[in-house]
XYZ file of C-alpha atoms in Angstrom:
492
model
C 68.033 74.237 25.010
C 69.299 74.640 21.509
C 71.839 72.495 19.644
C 73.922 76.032 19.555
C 73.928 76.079 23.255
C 74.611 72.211 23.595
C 77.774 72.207 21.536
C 79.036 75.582 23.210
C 78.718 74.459 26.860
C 79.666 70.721 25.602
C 83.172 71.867 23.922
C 83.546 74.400 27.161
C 83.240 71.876 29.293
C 85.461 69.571 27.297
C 87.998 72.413 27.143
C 87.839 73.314 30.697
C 88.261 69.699 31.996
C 91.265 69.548 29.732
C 92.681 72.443 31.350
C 92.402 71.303 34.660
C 93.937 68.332 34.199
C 96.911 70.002 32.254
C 97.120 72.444 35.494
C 97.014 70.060 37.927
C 99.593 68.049 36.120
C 101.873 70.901 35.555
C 101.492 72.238 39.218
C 102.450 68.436 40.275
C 105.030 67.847 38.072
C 106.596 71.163 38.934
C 106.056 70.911 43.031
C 107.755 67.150 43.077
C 110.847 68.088 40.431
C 111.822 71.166 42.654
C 110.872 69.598 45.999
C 112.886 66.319 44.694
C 115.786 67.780 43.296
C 116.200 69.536 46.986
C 115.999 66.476 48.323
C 118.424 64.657 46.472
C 120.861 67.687 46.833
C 120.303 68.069 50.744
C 121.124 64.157 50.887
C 123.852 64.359 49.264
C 125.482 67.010 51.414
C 124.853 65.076 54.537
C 126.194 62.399 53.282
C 129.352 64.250 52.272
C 129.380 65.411 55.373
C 129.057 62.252 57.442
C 132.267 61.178 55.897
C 134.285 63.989 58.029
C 132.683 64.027 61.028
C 134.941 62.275 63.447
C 133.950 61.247 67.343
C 136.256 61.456 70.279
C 135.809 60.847 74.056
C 136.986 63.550 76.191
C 137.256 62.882 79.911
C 135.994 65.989 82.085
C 134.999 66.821 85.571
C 131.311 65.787 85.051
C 132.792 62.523 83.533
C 132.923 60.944 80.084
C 131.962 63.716 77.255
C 131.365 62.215 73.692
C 133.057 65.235 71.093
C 131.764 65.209 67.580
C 134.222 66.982 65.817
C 133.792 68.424 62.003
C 136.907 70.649 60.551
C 134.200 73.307 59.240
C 131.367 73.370 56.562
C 133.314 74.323 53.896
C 131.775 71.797 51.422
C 128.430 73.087 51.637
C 126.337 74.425 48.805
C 125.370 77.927 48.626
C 122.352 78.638 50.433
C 122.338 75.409 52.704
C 121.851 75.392 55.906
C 123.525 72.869 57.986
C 123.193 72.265 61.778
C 125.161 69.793 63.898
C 123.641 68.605 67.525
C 125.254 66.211 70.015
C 122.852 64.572 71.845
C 125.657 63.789 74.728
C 126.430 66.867 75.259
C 123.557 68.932 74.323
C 125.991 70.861 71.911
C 125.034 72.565 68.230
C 127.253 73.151 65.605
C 126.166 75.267 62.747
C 127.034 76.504 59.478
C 127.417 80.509 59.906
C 124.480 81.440 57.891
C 122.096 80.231 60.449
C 123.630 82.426 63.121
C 121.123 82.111 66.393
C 118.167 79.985 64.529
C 118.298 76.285 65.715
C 117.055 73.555 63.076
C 114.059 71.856 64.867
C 113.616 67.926 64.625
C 112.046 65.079 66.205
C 114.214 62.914 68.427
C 111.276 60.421 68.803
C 111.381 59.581 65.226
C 114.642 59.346 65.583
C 115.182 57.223 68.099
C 112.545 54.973 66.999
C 113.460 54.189 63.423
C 117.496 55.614 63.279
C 116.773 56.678 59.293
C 117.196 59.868 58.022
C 113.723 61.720 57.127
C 112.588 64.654 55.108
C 110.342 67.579 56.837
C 109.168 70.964 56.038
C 108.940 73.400 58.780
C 108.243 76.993 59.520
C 110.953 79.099 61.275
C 110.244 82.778 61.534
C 107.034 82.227 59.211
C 109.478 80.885 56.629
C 109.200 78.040 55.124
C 112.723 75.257 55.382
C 112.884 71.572 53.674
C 115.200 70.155 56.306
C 116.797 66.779 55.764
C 117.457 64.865 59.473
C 120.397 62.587 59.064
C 121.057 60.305 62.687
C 124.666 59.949 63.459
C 125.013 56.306 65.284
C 128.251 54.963 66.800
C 128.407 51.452 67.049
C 124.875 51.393 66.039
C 123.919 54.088 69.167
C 122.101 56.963 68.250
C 124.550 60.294 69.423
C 123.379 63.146 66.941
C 121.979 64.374 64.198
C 123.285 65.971 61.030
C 121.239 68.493 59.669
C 120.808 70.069 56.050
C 118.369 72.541 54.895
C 116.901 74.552 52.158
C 114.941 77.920 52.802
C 111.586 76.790 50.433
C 109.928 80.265 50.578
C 110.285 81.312 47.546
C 109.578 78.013 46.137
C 106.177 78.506 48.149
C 105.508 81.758 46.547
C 106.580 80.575 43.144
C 103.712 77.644 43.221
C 101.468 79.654 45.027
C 101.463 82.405 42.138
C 101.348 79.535 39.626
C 98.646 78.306 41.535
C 96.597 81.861 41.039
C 97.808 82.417 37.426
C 97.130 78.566 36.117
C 93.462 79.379 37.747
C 92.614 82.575 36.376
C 94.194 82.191 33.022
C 91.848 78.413 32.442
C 88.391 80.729 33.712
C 90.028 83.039 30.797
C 90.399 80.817 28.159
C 87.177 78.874 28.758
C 85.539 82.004 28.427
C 86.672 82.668 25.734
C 86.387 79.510 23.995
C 82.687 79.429 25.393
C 81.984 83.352 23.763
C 83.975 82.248 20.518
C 82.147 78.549 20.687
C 78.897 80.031 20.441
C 80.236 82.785 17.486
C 81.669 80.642 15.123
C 78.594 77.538 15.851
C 76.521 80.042 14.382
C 78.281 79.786 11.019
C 78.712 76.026 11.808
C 75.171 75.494 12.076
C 74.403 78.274 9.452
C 73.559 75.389 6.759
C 70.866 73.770 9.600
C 69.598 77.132 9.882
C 69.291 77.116 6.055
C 67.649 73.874 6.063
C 65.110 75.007 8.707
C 63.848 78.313 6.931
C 63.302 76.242 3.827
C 61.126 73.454 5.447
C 59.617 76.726 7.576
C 58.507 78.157 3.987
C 57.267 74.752 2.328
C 55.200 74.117 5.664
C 53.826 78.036 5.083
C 53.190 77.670 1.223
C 51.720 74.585 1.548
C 53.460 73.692 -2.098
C 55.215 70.221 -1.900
C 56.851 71.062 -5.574
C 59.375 73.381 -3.208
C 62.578 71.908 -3.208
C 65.730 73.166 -0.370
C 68.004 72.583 -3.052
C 70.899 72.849 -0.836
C 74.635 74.038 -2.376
C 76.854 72.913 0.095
C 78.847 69.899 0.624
C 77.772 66.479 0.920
C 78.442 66.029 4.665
C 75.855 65.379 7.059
C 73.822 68.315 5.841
C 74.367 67.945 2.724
C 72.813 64.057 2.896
C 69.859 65.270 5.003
C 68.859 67.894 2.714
C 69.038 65.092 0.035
C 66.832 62.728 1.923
C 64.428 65.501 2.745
C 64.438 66.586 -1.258
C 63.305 62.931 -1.824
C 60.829 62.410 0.704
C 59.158 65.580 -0.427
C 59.203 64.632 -4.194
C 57.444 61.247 -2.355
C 54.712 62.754 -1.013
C 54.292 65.316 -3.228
C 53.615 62.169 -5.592
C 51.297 60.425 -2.941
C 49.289 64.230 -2.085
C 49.249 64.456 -5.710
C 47.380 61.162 -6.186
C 45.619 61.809 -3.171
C 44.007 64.444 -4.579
C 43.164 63.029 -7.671
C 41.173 60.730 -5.966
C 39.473 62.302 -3.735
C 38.483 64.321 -6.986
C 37.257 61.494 -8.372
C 35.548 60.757 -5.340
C 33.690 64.392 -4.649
C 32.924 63.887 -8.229
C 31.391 60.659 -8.207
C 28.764 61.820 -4.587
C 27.849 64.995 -6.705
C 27.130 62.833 -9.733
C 25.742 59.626 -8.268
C 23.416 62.338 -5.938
C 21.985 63.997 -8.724
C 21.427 60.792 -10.562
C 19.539 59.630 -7.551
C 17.573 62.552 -6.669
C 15.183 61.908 -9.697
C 14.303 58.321 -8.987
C 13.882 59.292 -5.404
C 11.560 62.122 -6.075
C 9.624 59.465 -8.595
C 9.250 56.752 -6.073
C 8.390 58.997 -2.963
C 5.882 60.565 -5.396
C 4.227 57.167 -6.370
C 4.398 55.548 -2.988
C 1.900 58.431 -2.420
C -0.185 58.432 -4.577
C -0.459 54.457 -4.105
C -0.490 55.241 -0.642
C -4.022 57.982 -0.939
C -5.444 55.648 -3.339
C -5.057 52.422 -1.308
C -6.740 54.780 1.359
C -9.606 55.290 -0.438
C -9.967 52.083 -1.621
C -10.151 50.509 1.742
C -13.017 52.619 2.806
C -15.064 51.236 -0.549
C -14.605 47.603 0.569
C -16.724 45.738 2.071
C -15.223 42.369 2.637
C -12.838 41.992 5.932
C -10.231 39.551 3.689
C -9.837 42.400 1.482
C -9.689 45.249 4.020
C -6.881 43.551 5.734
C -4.281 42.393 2.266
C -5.396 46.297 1.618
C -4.499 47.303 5.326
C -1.173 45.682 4.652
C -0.705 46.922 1.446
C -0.816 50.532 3.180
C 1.960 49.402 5.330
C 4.028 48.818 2.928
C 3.417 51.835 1.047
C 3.806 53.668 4.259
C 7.652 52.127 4.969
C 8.513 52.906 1.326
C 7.233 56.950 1.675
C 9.220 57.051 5.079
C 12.361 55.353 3.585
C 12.188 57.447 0.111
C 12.130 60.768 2.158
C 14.902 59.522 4.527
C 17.349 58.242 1.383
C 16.051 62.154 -0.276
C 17.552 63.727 2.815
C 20.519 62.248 2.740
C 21.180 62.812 -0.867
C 20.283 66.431 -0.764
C 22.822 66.284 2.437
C 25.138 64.197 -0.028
C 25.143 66.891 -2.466
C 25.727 69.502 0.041
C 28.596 68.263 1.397
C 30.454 67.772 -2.053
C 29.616 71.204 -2.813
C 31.006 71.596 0.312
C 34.333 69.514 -0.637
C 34.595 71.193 -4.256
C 34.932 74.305 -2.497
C 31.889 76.226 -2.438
C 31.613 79.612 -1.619
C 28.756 81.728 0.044
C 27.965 85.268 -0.678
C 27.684 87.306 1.766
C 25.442 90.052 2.078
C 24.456 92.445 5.372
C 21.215 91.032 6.838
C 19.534 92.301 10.053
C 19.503 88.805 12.364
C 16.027 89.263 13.872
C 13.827 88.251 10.661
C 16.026 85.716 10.359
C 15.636 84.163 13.370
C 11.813 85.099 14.361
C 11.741 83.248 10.859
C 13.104 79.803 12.027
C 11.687 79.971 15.675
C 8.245 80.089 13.384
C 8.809 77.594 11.039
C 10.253 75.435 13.848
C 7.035 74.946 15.312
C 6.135 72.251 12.556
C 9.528 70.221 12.452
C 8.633 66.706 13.588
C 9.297 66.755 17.258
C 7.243 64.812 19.961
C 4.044 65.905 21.383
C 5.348 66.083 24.729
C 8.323 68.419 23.548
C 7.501 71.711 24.711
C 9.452 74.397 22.439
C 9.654 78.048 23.092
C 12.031 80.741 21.896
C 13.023 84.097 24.361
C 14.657 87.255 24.494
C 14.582 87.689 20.207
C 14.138 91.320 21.250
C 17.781 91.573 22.000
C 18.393 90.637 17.800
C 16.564 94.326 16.216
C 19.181 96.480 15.078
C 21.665 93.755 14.982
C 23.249 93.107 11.904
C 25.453 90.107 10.670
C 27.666 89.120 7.128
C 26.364 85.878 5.742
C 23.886 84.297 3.831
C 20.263 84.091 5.015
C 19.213 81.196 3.650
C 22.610 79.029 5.135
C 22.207 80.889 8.736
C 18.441 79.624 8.504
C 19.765 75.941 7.409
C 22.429 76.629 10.318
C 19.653 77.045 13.295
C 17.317 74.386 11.910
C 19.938 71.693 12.243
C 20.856 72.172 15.774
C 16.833 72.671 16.767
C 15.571 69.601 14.373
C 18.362 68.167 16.201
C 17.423 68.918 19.412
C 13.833 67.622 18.663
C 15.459 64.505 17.789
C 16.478 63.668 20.510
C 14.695 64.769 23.006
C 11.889 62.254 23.782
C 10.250 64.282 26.214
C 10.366 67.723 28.053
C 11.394 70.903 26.093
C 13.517 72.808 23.549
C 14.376 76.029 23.918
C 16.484 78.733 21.926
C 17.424 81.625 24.141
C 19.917 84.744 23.083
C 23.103 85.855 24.434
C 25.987 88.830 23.507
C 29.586 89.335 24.661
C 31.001 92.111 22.660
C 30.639 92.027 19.105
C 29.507 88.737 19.327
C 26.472 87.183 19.590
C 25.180 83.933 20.671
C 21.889 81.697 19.666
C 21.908 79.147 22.703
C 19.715 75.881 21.352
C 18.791 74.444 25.021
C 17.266 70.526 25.564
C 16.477 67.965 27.871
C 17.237 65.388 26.007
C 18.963 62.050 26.151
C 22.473 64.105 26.445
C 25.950 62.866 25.509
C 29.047 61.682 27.506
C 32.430 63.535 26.640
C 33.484 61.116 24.823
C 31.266 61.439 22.477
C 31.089 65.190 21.659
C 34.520 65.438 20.474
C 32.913 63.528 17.096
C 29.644 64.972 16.921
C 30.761 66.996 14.177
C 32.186 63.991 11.864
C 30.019 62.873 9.142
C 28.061 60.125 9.602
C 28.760 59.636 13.204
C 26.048 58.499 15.399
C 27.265 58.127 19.030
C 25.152 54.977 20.179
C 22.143 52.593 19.691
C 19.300 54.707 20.933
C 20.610 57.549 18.630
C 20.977 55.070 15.922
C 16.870 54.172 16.852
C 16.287 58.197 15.640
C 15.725 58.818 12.158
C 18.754 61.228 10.605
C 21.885 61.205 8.353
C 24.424 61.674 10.520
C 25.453 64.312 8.357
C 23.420 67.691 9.440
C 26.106 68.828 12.066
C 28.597 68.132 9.749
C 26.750 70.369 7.456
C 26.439 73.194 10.276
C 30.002 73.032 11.249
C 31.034 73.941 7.462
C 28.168 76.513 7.772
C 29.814 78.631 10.826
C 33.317 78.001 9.444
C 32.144 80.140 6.441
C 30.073 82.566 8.871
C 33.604 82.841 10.786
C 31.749 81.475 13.984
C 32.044 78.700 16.179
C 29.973 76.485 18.488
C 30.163 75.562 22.279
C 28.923 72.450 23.548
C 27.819 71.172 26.602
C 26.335 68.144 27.301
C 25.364 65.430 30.419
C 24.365 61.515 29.662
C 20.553 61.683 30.417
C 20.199 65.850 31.649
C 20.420 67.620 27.791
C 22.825 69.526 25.367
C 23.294 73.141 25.261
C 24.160 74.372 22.086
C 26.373 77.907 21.591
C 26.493 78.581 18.302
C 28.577 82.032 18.379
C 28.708 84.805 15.067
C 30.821 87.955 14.861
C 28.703 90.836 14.586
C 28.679 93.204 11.470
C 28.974 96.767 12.606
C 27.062 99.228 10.257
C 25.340 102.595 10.708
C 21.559 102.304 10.574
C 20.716 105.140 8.469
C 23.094 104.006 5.930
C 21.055 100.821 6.015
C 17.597 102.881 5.529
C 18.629 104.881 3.017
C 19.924 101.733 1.018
């Protein structure tokens, strides 16, 4: 959910809770002044009245009679009701606009608590606020006074209000919500501002791009400010960054050329020490002799092994600064069957283990199959994954197989070697990684896959890798697929 949408429905909801609580209070307030100010009036009258009502006993043939006796209801307000009843004699007197309709009311109450009470009830589906006044003699109860107010239209008049406060809050909070979420558009204009302009320094890459916001120095204005600064930081920090790891590609390419002569000297003089020790120890005679020589050899031997091993990792040095300095293959149109029939065949003499079988099938599926790249790097490419294969794989086979999805094709690198745990193939690719002790035990760099993963990247391929502790590694290494016309081709 965006901050847009938050603020809308959060100042909608605000707004609507408002409302309710100014409708509820206004329906409230209304219902108890009108209600009250009935009350008080319809009181009042009764109380007026009580004052004139006078009591008489009137003997008769049925005996005693107690009269209640009121002139007339002259004094009443306009629109009142009022209803005397003699609880003696049975006998109602009422004011003339309530003609035939008899107030009702609760002698119980009456009776039982001799106050006057308030009560609403519905005569002829109309609505009356009727006021029930006792009248007591000598603290007896004998009647009761009556006044009344036809409410109906009071009903109605809520009721609407009621209807109107309802539909006209659902209104406005509409409203507010449709113009909430028009004008927090132009509120939030200067976020959106801020958001294109980190949007385009993330895109150009450039940290010298500045938002150089205009507006004022609220809340936006301050972040832009703070994001101005910490760009001008690291701009600094990528800036020194780089300088150093100039310096740094700079000083590998240097320091592996400088070593590449010495190397080459002492690996070439280690073996020529090495053939002429060998000779020598088949011209002595003398066991003391043939042994110091014996070790001698030894040595010689260990310094030829460790001379090539420090050569391959400075020519792998050198490659990968290239690498870093930015080097570029060129590409030309090569058919991919020579090229690989080329590296299963020179494969067979890699060092590998004489109980490493290695075989190569289904090349037939390469003729006519062209690809963009570089010969020599897609030759480089294949021998790293197979030399890597023979590594490690002590014992049982290597074998390179060919697959094709599309316009895609795939050289599948197949061993049954030691294998690797998933943990460990998400850094096969870094340099210099080596994923435990018995790989550390195999002779290599740690710097060939590193070597074929900047390969493919230039190739626009990829690799797939699957792998199980002690069962193997299949390697995928994928490449797009150059579509040309063959007789174009020949007649080049």
């Amino acid at each position: 959910m965006t901050i847009r949408l938050r603020l809308t429905l959060l100042y909608s909801g605000i707004l609507g809770f408002v409302l309710l609580i100014f409708g509820l209070s206004l329906y409230f307030f209304l219902q108890f002044y009108m209600f009250n100010d009935f009350k008080k009036t319809l009181r009042a009258q009764t109380t007026q009245i009580q004052r004139n009502v006078a009591y008489q006993l009137e003997l008769s043939p049925k005996g005693w009679n107690l009269l209640i006796q009121l002139d007339d209801f002259d004094t009443v307000s306009s629109g009142m009701f009022m209803q005397i009843t003699n609880f003696t004699s049975g006998y109602k007197t009422k004011s003339s606009n309530l003609r035939k309709v008899d107030l009702p009311f609760s002698t119980e109450f009456l009776q039982n608590n001799k106050v006057g009470y308030y009560s609403i009830e519905s005569i002829h589906n109309t609505p009356f606020l009727i006021y029930n006044d006792p009248l007591l003699l000598n603290g007896k109860l004998v009647g009761v006074l009556q006044a009344a107010y036809n409410v109906g239209v009071i009903e109605s008049f809520l009721t609407n209000l009621r209807w109107i406060l309802s539909i006209l809050s659902l209104f406005v909070v509409a409203l507010a919500t449709y113009l909430g979420w028009l004008f927090s558009r132009k509120a939030l204009k200067p976020i959106y501002t801020l958001i294109h302009a980190t949007k385009n320094i993330k895109n150009s890459e450039d940290f010298g791009i500045r938002i150089n916001y205009k507006g004022p120095l609220d809340e936006i204005g301050l972040l832009s400010d703070t994001m101005d600064k910490m760009l001008e930081r690291i701009q600094t920090i990528y800036v020194e960054l780089d300088k150093s790891s100039e310096t740094q590609r700079r000083f590998v390419a240097d320091a592996s050329h400088e070593l590449r002569t010495p190397l080459t000297t002492i690996h070439g003089n280690a073996e020529l020490l090495y053939k002429m020790w060998q000779s020598l120890r088949l011209k002595l005679a003398h066991q003391a002799e043939r042994e110091e020589i014996e070790l001698s050899i030894e040595a010689l031997q260990d310094i030829t092994d460790e001379s090539r091993r420090m050569g391959r990792l400075v020519n792998d040095l050198l490659s990968l600064a290239r690498v870093d300095a930015g080097l570029q293959i060129n590409k030309e149109i090569h058919e991919l069957k020579p090229i690989v029939e080329k590296v299963v065949r020179k494969a067979e003499f890699l060092p590998k283990s004489v109980s490493v079988k290695w075989s190569a099938e289904h090349i037939e599926l390469l003729r006519n199959l062209y690809i963009s790249g570089d010969a020599d790097y897609l030759q480089q490419l294949l021998f790293i994954f197979i030399d890597n294969a023979f590594k490690f794989t002590p014992e049982g086979s290597v074998k390179m197989d060919v697959e094709r999805t599309g316009n895609k094709i795939a050289i599948v690198i197949k061993d049954t070697g030691i294998g690797m745990d998933d943990d460990e193939l998400v850094h096969i690719f870094e340099r210099f990684y080596r994923a435990d002790t018995s790989r550390g035990k195999t002779p290599g760099t740690g710097l060939g896959l590193s070597i074929a993963k900047w390969i493919l990247d230039m190739h626009e391929g990829s690799v797939e890798v699957a792998s199980c502790k002690g069962r193997g590694s299949v390697f995928k290494i994928w490449l797009p697929l150059h579509v040309v016309h063959n007789e174009r081709l020949i007649n080049d």
